[in-house]
PDB file of C-alpha atoms in Angstrom:
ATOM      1  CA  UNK A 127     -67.614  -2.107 -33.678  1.00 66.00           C
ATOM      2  CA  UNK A 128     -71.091  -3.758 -34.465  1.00 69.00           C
ATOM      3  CA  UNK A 129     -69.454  -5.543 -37.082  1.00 74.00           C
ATOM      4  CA  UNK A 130     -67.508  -7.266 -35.117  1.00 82.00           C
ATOM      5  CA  UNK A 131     -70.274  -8.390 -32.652  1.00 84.00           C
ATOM      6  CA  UNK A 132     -71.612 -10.649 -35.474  1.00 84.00           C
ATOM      7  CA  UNK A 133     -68.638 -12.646 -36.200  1.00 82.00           C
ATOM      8  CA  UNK A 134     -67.145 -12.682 -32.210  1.00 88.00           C
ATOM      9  CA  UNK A 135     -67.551 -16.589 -30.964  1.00 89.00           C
ATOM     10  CA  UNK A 136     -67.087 -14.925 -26.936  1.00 93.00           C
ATOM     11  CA  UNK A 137     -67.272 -11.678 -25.112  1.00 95.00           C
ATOM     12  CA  UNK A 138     -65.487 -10.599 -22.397  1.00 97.00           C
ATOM     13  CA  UNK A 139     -67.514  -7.715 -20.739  1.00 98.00           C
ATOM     14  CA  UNK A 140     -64.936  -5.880 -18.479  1.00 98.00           C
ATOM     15  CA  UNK A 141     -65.973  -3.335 -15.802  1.00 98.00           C
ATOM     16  CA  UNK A 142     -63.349  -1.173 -13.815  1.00 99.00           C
ATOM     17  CA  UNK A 143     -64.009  -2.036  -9.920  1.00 99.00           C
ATOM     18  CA  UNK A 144     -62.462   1.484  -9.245  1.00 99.00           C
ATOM     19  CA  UNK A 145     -65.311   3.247 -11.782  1.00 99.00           C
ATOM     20  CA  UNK A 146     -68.954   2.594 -11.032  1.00 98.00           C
ATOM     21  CA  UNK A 147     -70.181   4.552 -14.458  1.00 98.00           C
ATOM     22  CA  UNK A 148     -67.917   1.391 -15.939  1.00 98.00           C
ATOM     23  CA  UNK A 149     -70.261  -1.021 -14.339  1.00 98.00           C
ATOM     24  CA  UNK A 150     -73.498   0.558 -15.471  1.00 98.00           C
ATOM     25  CA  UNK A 151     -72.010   0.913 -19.125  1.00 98.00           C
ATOM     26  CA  UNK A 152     -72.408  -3.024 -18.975  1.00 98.00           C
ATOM     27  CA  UNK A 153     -75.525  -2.992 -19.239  1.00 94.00           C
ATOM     28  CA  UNK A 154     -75.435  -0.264 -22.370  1.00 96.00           C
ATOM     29  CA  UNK A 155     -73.232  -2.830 -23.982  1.00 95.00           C
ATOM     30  CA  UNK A 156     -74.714  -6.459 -23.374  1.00 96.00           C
ATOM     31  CA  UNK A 157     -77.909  -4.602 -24.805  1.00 94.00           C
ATOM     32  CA  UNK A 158     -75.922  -3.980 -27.812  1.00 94.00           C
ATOM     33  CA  UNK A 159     -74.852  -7.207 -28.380  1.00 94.00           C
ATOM     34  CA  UNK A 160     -78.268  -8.323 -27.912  1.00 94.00           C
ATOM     35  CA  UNK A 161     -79.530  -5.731 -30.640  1.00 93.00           C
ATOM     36  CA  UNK A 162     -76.860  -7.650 -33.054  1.00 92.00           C
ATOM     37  CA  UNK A 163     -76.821 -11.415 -31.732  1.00 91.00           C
ATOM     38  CA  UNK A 164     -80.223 -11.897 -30.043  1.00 88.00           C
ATOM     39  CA  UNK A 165     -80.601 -12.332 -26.282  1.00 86.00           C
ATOM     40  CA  UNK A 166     -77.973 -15.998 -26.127  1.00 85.00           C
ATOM     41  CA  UNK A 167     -74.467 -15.136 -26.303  1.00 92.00           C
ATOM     42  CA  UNK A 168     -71.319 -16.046 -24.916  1.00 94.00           C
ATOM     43  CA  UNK A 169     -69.665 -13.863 -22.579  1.00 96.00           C
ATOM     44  CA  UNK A 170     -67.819 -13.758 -19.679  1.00 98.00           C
ATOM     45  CA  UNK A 171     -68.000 -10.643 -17.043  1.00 98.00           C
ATOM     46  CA  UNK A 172     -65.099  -9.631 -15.228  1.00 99.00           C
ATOM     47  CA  UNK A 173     -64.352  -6.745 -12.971  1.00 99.00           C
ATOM     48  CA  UNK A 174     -60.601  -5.349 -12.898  1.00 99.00           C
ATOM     49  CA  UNK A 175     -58.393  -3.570 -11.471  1.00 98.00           C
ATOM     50  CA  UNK A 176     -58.808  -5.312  -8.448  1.00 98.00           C
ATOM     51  CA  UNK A 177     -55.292  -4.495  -7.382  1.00 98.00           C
ATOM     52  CA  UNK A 178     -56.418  -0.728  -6.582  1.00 98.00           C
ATOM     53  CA  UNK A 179     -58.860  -2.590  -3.569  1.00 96.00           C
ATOM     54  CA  UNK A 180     -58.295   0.935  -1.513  1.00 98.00           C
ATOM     55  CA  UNK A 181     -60.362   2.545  -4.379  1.00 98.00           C
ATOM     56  CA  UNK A 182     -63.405  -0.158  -4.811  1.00 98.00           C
ATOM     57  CA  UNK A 183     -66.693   1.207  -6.072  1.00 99.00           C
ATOM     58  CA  UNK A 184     -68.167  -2.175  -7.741  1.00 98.00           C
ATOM     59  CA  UNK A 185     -68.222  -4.572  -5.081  1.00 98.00           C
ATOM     60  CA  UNK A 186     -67.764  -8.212  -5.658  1.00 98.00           C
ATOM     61  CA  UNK A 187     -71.270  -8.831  -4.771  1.00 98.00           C
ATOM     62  CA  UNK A 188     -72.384  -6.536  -7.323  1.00 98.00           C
ATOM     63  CA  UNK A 189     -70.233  -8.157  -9.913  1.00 98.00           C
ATOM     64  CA  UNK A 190     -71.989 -11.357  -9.203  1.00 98.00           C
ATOM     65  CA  UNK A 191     -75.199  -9.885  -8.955  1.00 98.00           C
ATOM     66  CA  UNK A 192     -74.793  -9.041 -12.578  1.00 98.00           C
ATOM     67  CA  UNK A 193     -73.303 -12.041 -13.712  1.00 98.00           C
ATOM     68  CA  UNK A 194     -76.079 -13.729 -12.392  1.00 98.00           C
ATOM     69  CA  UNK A 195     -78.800 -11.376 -14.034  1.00 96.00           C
ATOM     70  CA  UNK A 196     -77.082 -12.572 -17.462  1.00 95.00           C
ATOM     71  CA  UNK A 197     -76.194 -16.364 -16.698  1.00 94.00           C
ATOM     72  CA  UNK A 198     -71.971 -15.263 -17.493  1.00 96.00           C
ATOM     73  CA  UNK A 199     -69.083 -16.740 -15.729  1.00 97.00           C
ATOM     74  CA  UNK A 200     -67.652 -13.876 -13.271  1.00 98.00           C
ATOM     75  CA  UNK A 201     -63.907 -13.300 -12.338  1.00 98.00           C
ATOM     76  CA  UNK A 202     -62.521  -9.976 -10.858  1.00 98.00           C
ATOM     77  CA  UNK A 203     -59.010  -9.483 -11.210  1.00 98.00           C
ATOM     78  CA  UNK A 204     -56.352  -7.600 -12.146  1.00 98.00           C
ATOM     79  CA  UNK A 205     -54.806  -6.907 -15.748  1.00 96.00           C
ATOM     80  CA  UNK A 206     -51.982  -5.486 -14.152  1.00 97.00           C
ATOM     81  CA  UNK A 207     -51.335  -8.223 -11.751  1.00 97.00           C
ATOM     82  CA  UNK A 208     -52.293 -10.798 -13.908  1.00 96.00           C
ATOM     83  CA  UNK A 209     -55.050 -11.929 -11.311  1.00 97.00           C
ATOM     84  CA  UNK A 210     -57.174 -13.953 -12.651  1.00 97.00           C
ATOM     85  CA  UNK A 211     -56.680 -12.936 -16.242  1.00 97.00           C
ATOM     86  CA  UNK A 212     -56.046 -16.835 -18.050  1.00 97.00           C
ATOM     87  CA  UNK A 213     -59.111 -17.975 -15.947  1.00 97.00           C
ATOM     88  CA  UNK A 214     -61.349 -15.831 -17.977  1.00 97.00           C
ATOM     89  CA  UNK A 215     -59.984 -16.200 -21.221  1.00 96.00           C
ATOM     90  CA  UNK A 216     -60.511 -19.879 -20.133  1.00 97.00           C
ATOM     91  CA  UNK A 217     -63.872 -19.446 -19.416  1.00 96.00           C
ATOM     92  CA  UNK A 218     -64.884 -17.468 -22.609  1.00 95.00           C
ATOM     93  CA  UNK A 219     -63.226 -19.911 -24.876  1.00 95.00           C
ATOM     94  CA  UNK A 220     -64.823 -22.811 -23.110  1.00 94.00           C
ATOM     95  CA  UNK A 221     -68.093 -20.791 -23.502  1.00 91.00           C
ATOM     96  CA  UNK A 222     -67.199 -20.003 -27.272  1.00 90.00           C
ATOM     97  CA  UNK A 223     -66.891 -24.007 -27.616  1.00 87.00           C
ATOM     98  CA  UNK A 224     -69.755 -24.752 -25.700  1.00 82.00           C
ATOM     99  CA  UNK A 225     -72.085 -23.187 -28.445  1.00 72.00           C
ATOM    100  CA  UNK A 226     -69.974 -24.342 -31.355  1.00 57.00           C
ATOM    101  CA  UNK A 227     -70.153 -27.655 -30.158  1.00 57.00           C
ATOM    102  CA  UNK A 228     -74.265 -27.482 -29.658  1.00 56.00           C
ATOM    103  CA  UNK A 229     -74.101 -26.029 -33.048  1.00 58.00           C
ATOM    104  CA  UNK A 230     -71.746 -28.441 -34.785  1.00 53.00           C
ATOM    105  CA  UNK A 231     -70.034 -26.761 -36.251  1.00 52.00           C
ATOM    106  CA  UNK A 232     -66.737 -26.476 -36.759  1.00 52.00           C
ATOM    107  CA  UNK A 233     -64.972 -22.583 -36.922  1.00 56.00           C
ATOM    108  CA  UNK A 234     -61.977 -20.465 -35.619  1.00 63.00           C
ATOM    109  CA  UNK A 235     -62.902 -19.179 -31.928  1.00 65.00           C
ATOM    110  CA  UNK A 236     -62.412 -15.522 -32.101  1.00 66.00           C
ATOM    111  CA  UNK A 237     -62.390 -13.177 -28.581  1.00 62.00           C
ATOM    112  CA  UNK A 238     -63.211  -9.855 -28.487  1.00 60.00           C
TER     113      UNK A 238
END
């Protein structure tokens, strides 16, 4: 998987809203991106499944605490439901460009 971290133009972190231990494991993960890519990265944090709302252990405030914390974008929403799903794809390809651009360079965006 580290591999992959090198060459990847935007992140998607994704946290289950229904599984706090998937929320913590963020933190596990940005660190190694860091280890790989240095502390500036694109990404964009999103919390799913937030069609199971009956279940919540992440709340929405803690999902944007931690977007925050890390200067990412922040969506919750639902792979099932499509909620919100295009929005952060959006977001992490705009993000992706954003650093191309400041680069100039011109590449292939690819989204992990």
């Amino acid at each position: 998987m580290q591999n992959c971290y090198k060459n990847t133009d935007s992140f998607i972190l994704i946290y289950s809203t229904v599984d706090y231990a998937s929320y913590e494991k963020i933190q596990e993960l940005k660190e190694e991106i860091v280890s790989i890519r240095g502390n500036t990265f694109p990404a964009v944090l999103f919390g799913n499944k937030v069609d199971l709302a009956d279940q919540r252990a992440v709340t929405a405030d803690q999902g944007e605490q931690l977007a925050a914390k890390y200067s990412f974008p922040f969506f919750e929403g639902s792979a099932k439901t499509d909620i919100h799903i295009n929005d952060a794809f959006a977001a992490a390809v705009r993000a992706a460009f954003s650093v191309t651009e400041s680069k100039e360079k011109k590449q292939t965006c690819q989204l992990m």
